[in-house]
Amino acid sequence: MQTKMKIGELARRTGFSTKAIRYYELLKLLPEPDRTESGYRLYGQKDVERLEFIEKAKHLGFSLEDIRDILILDEQQQRPCVHVLALLDQKLKQVDDVLRDLKDFRKELAGLRKESAEQIERLPADAICGIVERGVHAKGEAALAWLEFRHPGKRGRR
Amino acid sequence: MQTKMKIGELARRTGFSTKAIRYYELLKLLPEPDRTESGYRLYGQKDVERLEFIEKAKHLGFSLEDIRDILILDEQQQRPCVHVLALLDQKLKQVDDVLRDLKDFRKELAGLRKESAEQIERLPADAICGIVERGVHAKGEAALAWLEFRHPGKRGRR
DNA sequence: ATAAACCTTCCAGTCGGCTGGAAGGTCAAG
DNA sequence: CTTGACCTTCCAGCCGACTGGAAGGTTTAT
């Protein structure tokens, strides 16, 4: 049992902001921590690990709600149950679906890029942009929605 | 030039909402249209084509900001295709990053599932599980979230 | 003794891509 | 002449995942 740390130290160790950590507590992703007499939050190694897990799951596009459910499952591992297993299976299926769509879409994108690079000087002059006009399967829409969903707002700065 | 139409007709022809069309005008994706004496917006065939282009670009996963940039380049009679090619490369890289991460996470998730499945075999199936109720609930919510993600804008939960 | 570096809670704002509604003007049909 | 389908503008809100700031309390160092 190591030194208990305050929220700033936990933030420094995990790369999350103190704001985010308090927010996760609010959403029940983190348990309510012990407090000092003066009310400061106190964290230990388990919290570091929990935040590291959250970071991985988050990076993979799981919502905080999803992550909260998975963490609750983790807490209950001594007494797992069928319904929880079903939830996990559902998550796995979602991941597999996205994986499949994304692989297909990568192919389409790569093919479109290659053709376009070769034919860029010969594209129809009346179109706004020949590349876009050629279009892509509906699968791409879902896969890219996933992309936008996962990496929101990273494009805005210029 | 043939029949000028009002915004409702343009919406019907393109599948966009009138709200969305006005919003695109605000964001400079559409030029300011002519007006009737009473102030109604009047659109022509070019606007239909522009919205069709916007729809395709949206399917390719471009943001409205991306699309506006492409349209502005086009208006300046430059070659937006070169720009689009760069955007395509960016998308490809994003897809590759997601694929790599997603494969890693699938492994983690599968491991967790396996552990849970092993534990379940050593316990009666009717064992009390504190998260059953909310597990079932979360399943429904997650399914809805997934639907929304694939078909955004058709919401109605809670 | 005081500054600075922390910490607390609470409320508000951000982003994108819209949608909804209020309050009112316009237009064709019955 | 009224009904109802359209149109106008403007303001509000939604989703998720935070971030920013105000207003204050605590701890540590000089």
PDB file of C-alpha atoms in Angstrom, chain B:
ATOM      1  CA  MET B   1     -32.739  28.686 -66.779  1.00  0.00           C
ATOM      2  CA  GLN B   2     -35.739  26.669 -65.784  1.00  0.00           C
ATOM      3  CA  THR B   3     -38.164  26.882 -62.918  1.00  0.00           C
ATOM      4  CA  LYS B   4     -36.829  28.449 -59.813  1.00  0.00           C
ATOM      5  CA  MET B   5     -38.035  26.592 -56.760  1.00  0.00           C
ATOM      6  CA  LYS B   6     -38.595  27.473 -53.151  1.00  0.00           C
ATOM      7  CA  ILE B   7     -36.718  25.862 -50.299  1.00  0.00           C
ATOM      8  CA  GLY B   8     -39.308  23.145 -49.647  1.00  0.00           C
ATOM      9  CA  GLU B   9     -39.074  21.916 -53.234  1.00  0.00           C
ATOM     10  CA  LEU B  10     -35.279  21.914 -53.076  1.00  0.00           C
ATOM     11  CA  ALA B  11     -35.484  19.950 -49.855  1.00  0.00           C
ATOM     12  CA  ARG B  12     -37.817  17.399 -51.442  1.00  0.00           C
ATOM     13  CA  ARG B  13     -35.570  17.001 -54.470  1.00  0.00           C
ATOM     14  CA  THR B  14     -32.353  16.558 -52.513  1.00  0.00           C
ATOM     15  CA  GLY B  15     -33.476  14.829 -49.359  1.00  0.00           C
ATOM     16  CA  PHE B  16     -32.076  17.521 -47.085  1.00  0.00           C
ATOM     17  CA  SER B  17     -34.275  19.321 -44.598  1.00  0.00           C
ATOM     18  CA  THR B  18     -35.084  22.993 -45.113  1.00  0.00           C
ATOM     19  CA  LYS B  19     -33.346  23.603 -41.813  1.00  0.00           C
ATOM     20  CA  ALA B  20     -30.198  21.926 -43.070  1.00  0.00           C
ATOM     21  CA  ILE B  21     -30.291  23.932 -46.306  1.00  0.00           C
ATOM     22  CA  ARG B  22     -30.513  27.239 -44.435  1.00  0.00           C
ATOM     23  CA  TYR B  23     -27.762  26.014 -42.152  1.00  0.00           C
ATOM     24  CA  TYR B  24     -25.514  25.239 -45.129  1.00  0.00           C
ATOM     25  CA  GLU B  25     -26.144  28.738 -46.427  1.00  0.00           C
ATOM     26  CA  LEU B  26     -25.094  30.113 -43.057  1.00  0.00           C
ATOM     27  CA  LEU B  27     -21.875  28.060 -43.224  1.00  0.00           C
ATOM     28  CA  LYS B  28     -21.248  29.268 -46.794  1.00  0.00           C
ATOM     29  CA  LEU B  29     -21.663  25.851 -48.357  1.00  0.00           C
ATOM     30  CA  LEU B  30     -24.421  27.328 -50.463  1.00  0.00           C
ATOM     31  CA  PRO B  31     -24.402  30.818 -52.010  1.00  0.00           C
ATOM     32  CA  GLU B  32     -27.025  33.306 -50.922  1.00  0.00           C
ATOM     33  CA  PRO B  33     -30.001  32.558 -53.155  1.00  0.00           C
ATOM     34  CA  ASP B  34     -32.201  34.980 -55.024  1.00  0.00           C
ATOM     35  CA  ARG B  35     -35.384  35.948 -53.245  1.00  0.00           C
ATOM     36  CA  THR B  36     -38.967  36.569 -54.282  1.00  0.00           C
ATOM     37  CA  GLU B  37     -40.392  40.011 -53.559  1.00  0.00           C
ATOM     38  CA  SER B  38     -41.757  38.675 -50.315  1.00  0.00           C
ATOM     39  CA  GLY B  39     -38.386  37.271 -49.289  1.00  0.00           C
ATOM     40  CA  TYR B  40     -38.735  33.569 -50.127  1.00  0.00           C
ATOM     41  CA  ARG B  41     -35.489  31.890 -51.174  1.00  0.00           C
ATOM     42  CA  LEU B  42     -35.354  30.812 -54.833  1.00  0.00           C
ATOM     43  CA  TYR B  43     -33.149  27.968 -56.021  1.00  0.00           C
ATOM     44  CA  GLY B  44     -32.174  26.480 -59.361  1.00  0.00           C
ATOM     45  CA  GLN B  45     -30.548  23.396 -60.823  1.00  0.00           C
ATOM     46  CA  LYS B  46     -27.063  24.441 -59.697  1.00  0.00           C
ATOM     47  CA  ASP B  47     -28.202  24.331 -56.101  1.00  0.00           C
ATOM     48  CA  VAL B  48     -29.553  20.821 -56.570  1.00  0.00           C
ATOM     49  CA  GLU B  49     -26.196  19.736 -57.955  1.00  0.00           C
ATOM     50  CA  ARG B  50     -24.323  21.446 -55.175  1.00  0.00           C
ATOM     51  CA  LEU B  51     -26.386  19.649 -52.558  1.00  0.00           C
ATOM     52  CA  GLU B  52     -25.875  16.352 -54.341  1.00  0.00           C
ATOM     53  CA  PHE B  53     -22.152  16.989 -54.233  1.00  0.00           C
ATOM     54  CA  ILE B  54     -22.398  17.804 -50.534  1.00  0.00           C
ATOM     55  CA  GLU B  55     -24.214  14.551 -49.897  1.00  0.00           C
ATOM     56  CA  LYS B  56     -21.553  12.500 -51.658  1.00  0.00           C
ATOM     57  CA  ALA B  57     -18.729  14.275 -49.875  1.00  0.00           C
ATOM     58  CA  LYS B  58     -20.532  13.702 -46.600  1.00  0.00           C
ATOM     59  CA  HIS B  59     -20.741   9.990 -47.422  1.00  0.00           C
ATOM     60  CA  LEU B  60     -16.988  10.032 -47.877  1.00  0.00           C
ATOM     61  CA  GLY B  61     -16.691  11.264 -44.331  1.00  0.00           C
ATOM     62  CA  PHE B  62     -15.719  14.857 -44.997  1.00  0.00           C
ATOM     63  CA  SER B  63     -16.806  17.483 -42.501  1.00  0.00           C
ATOM     64  CA  LEU B  64     -18.878  20.457 -43.597  1.00  0.00           C
ATOM     65  CA  GLU B  65     -15.734  22.527 -43.108  1.00  0.00           C
ATOM     66  CA  ASP B  66     -13.800  20.236 -45.467  1.00  0.00           C
ATOM     67  CA  ILE B  67     -16.621  20.417 -47.973  1.00  0.00           C
ATOM     68  CA  ARG B  68     -16.805  24.192 -47.766  1.00  0.00           C
ATOM     69  CA  ASP B  69     -13.067  24.382 -48.459  1.00  0.00           C
ATOM     70  CA  ILE B  70     -13.448  22.119 -51.481  1.00  0.00           C
ATOM     71  CA  LEU B  71     -16.359  24.176 -52.801  1.00  0.00           C
ATOM     72  CA  ILE B  72     -14.468  27.431 -52.310  1.00  0.00           C
ATOM     73  CA  LEU B  73     -11.454  26.043 -54.154  1.00  0.00           C
ATOM     74  CA  ASP B  74     -13.788  25.052 -56.952  1.00  0.00           C
ATOM     75  CA  GLU B  75     -15.259  28.533 -57.122  1.00  0.00           C
ATOM     76  CA  GLN B  76     -11.781  29.989 -57.363  1.00  0.00           C
ATOM     77  CA  GLN B  77     -11.329  27.717 -60.385  1.00  0.00           C
ATOM     78  CA  GLN B  78      -8.478  25.867 -58.784  1.00  0.00           C
ATOM     79  CA  ARG B  79      -8.200  22.107 -58.756  1.00  0.00           C
ATOM     80  CA  PRO B  80      -9.872  20.916 -55.609  1.00  0.00           C
ATOM     81  CA  CYS B  81      -9.005  17.340 -56.562  1.00  0.00           C
ATOM     82  CA  VAL B  82      -5.444  17.757 -55.364  1.00  0.00           C
ATOM     83  CA  HIS B  83      -6.766  18.974 -52.051  1.00  0.00           C
ATOM     84  CA  VAL B  84      -9.225  16.101 -51.925  1.00  0.00           C
ATOM     85  CA  LEU B  85      -6.406  13.668 -52.592  1.00  0.00           C
ATOM     86  CA  ALA B  86      -4.608  14.982 -49.508  1.00  0.00           C
ATOM     87  CA  LEU B  87      -7.777  14.631 -47.454  1.00  0.00           C
ATOM     88  CA  LEU B  88      -8.120  11.083 -48.727  1.00  0.00           C
ATOM     89  CA  ASP B  89      -4.596  10.299 -47.531  1.00  0.00           C
ATOM     90  CA  GLN B  90      -5.456  11.728 -44.155  1.00  0.00           C
ATOM     91  CA  LYS B  91      -8.543   9.527 -43.941  1.00  0.00           C
ATOM     92  CA  LEU B  92      -6.515   6.459 -44.901  1.00  0.00           C
ATOM     93  CA  LYS B  93      -4.072   7.089 -42.109  1.00  0.00           C
ATOM     94  CA  GLN B  94      -6.909   7.503 -39.636  1.00  0.00           C
ATOM     95  CA  VAL B  95      -8.446   4.231 -40.768  1.00  0.00           C
ATOM     96  CA  ASP B  96      -5.137   2.431 -40.337  1.00  0.00           C
ATOM     97  CA  ASP B  97      -4.709   3.809 -36.830  1.00  0.00           C
ATOM     98  CA  VAL B  98      -8.188   2.689 -35.862  1.00  0.00           C
ATOM     99  CA  LEU B  99      -7.674  -0.762 -37.346  1.00  0.00           C
ATOM    100  CA  ARG B 100      -4.514  -1.294 -35.337  1.00  0.00           C
ATOM    101  CA  ASP B 101      -6.045  -0.100 -32.083  1.00  0.00           C
ATOM    102  CA  LEU B 102      -9.245  -2.002 -32.628  1.00  0.00           C
ATOM    103  CA  LYS B 103      -7.427  -5.291 -33.194  1.00  0.00           C
ATOM    104  CA  ASP B 104      -5.502  -4.825 -29.959  1.00  0.00           C
ATOM    105  CA  PHE B 105      -8.629  -4.070 -28.048  1.00  0.00           C
ATOM    106  CA  ARG B 106     -10.498  -7.016 -29.487  1.00  0.00           C
ATOM    107  CA  LYS B 107      -7.840  -9.218 -27.920  1.00  0.00           C
ATOM    108  CA  GLU B 108      -8.299  -7.571 -24.529  1.00  0.00           C
ATOM    109  CA  LEU B 109     -12.044  -7.857 -24.709  1.00  0.00           C
ATOM    110  CA  ALA B 110     -11.893 -11.504 -25.790  1.00  0.00           C
ATOM    111  CA  GLY B 111      -9.573 -12.256 -22.865  1.00  0.00           C
ATOM    112  CA  LEU B 112     -11.981 -10.653 -20.444  1.00  0.00           C
ATOM    113  CA  ARG B 113     -14.851 -12.612 -21.939  1.00  0.00           C
ATOM    114  CA  LYS B 114     -12.929 -15.859 -21.628  1.00  0.00           C
ATOM    115  CA  GLU B 115     -12.187 -15.255 -17.965  1.00  0.00           C
ATOM    116  CA  SER B 116     -15.806 -14.468 -17.317  1.00  0.00           C
ATOM    117  CA  ALA B 117     -16.942 -17.579 -19.133  1.00  0.00           C
ATOM    118  CA  GLU B 118     -14.584 -19.712 -17.044  1.00  0.00           C
ATOM    119  CA  GLN B 119     -15.887 -18.247 -13.819  1.00  0.00           C
ATOM    120  CA  ILE B 120     -19.464 -18.707 -14.839  1.00  0.00           C
ATOM    121  CA  GLU B 121     -19.019 -22.463 -15.183  1.00  0.00           C
ATOM    122  CA  ARG B 122     -18.095 -22.719 -11.533  1.00  0.00           C
ATOM    123  CA  LEU B 123     -21.161 -20.896 -10.297  1.00  0.00           C
ATOM    124  CA  PRO B 124     -24.886 -21.625 -10.422  1.00  0.00           C
ATOM    125  CA  ALA B 125     -26.522 -19.822 -13.305  1.00  0.00           C
ATOM    126  CA  ASP B 126     -29.068 -18.211 -11.029  1.00  0.00           C
ATOM    127  CA  ALA B 127     -26.479 -16.652  -8.732  1.00  0.00           C
ATOM    128  CA  ILE B 128     -27.319 -13.182  -7.570  1.00  0.00           C
ATOM    129  CA  CYS B 129     -25.640 -10.682  -9.809  1.00  0.00           C
ATOM    130  CA  GLY B 130     -25.894  -7.069  -8.815  1.00  0.00           C
ATOM    131  CA  ILE B 131     -25.524  -5.752 -12.309  1.00  0.00           C
ATOM    132  CA  VAL B 132     -28.091  -7.893 -14.079  1.00  0.00           C
ATOM    133  CA  GLU B 133     -30.755  -5.244 -14.065  1.00  0.00           C
ATOM    134  CA  ARG B 134     -28.561  -2.477 -15.298  1.00  0.00           C
ATOM    135  CA  GLY B 135     -26.688  -4.871 -17.552  1.00  0.00           C
ATOM    136  CA  VAL B 136     -29.887  -5.603 -19.442  1.00  0.00           C
ATOM    137  CA  HIS B 137     -30.688  -1.932 -19.510  1.00  0.00           C
ATOM    138  CA  ALA B 138     -27.223  -1.051 -20.797  1.00  0.00           C
ATOM    139  CA  LYS B 139     -27.629  -3.605 -23.557  1.00  0.00           C
ATOM    140  CA  GLY B 140     -30.681  -1.833 -24.862  1.00  0.00           C
ATOM    141  CA  GLU B 141     -29.086   1.553 -24.554  1.00  0.00           C
ATOM    142  CA  ALA B 142     -25.954   0.383 -26.298  1.00  0.00           C
ATOM    143  CA  ALA B 143     -27.966  -1.097 -29.138  1.00  0.00           C
ATOM    144  CA  LEU B 144     -29.796   2.201 -29.530  1.00  0.00           C
ATOM    145  CA  ALA B 145     -26.546   4.112 -29.412  1.00  0.00           C
ATOM    146  CA  TRP B 146     -25.219   1.872 -32.116  1.00  0.00           C
ATOM    147  CA  LEU B 147     -28.251   2.469 -34.292  1.00  0.00           C
ATOM    148  CA  GLU B 148     -27.943   6.175 -33.785  1.00  0.00           C
ATOM    149  CA  PHE B 149     -24.329   6.072 -34.704  1.00  0.00           C
ATOM    150  CA  ARG B 150     -25.151   4.407 -37.984  1.00  0.00           C
ATOM    151  CA  HIS B 151     -28.229   6.476 -38.708  1.00  0.00           C
ATOM    152  CA  PRO B 152     -27.681   9.775 -36.942  1.00  0.00           C
ATOM    153  CA  GLY B 153     -30.567  12.141 -36.525  1.00  0.00           C
ATOM    154  CA  LYS B 154     -33.282   9.517 -36.059  1.00  0.00           C
ATOM    155  CA  ARG B 155     -33.282   9.647 -32.323  1.00  0.00           C
ATOM    156  CA  GLY B 156     -35.960   9.503 -29.692  1.00  0.00           C
ATOM    157  CA  ARG B 157     -34.738   7.898 -26.509  1.00  0.00           C
ATOM    158  CA  ARG B 158     -36.019   8.632 -23.035  1.00  0.00           C
TER     159      ARG B 158
END
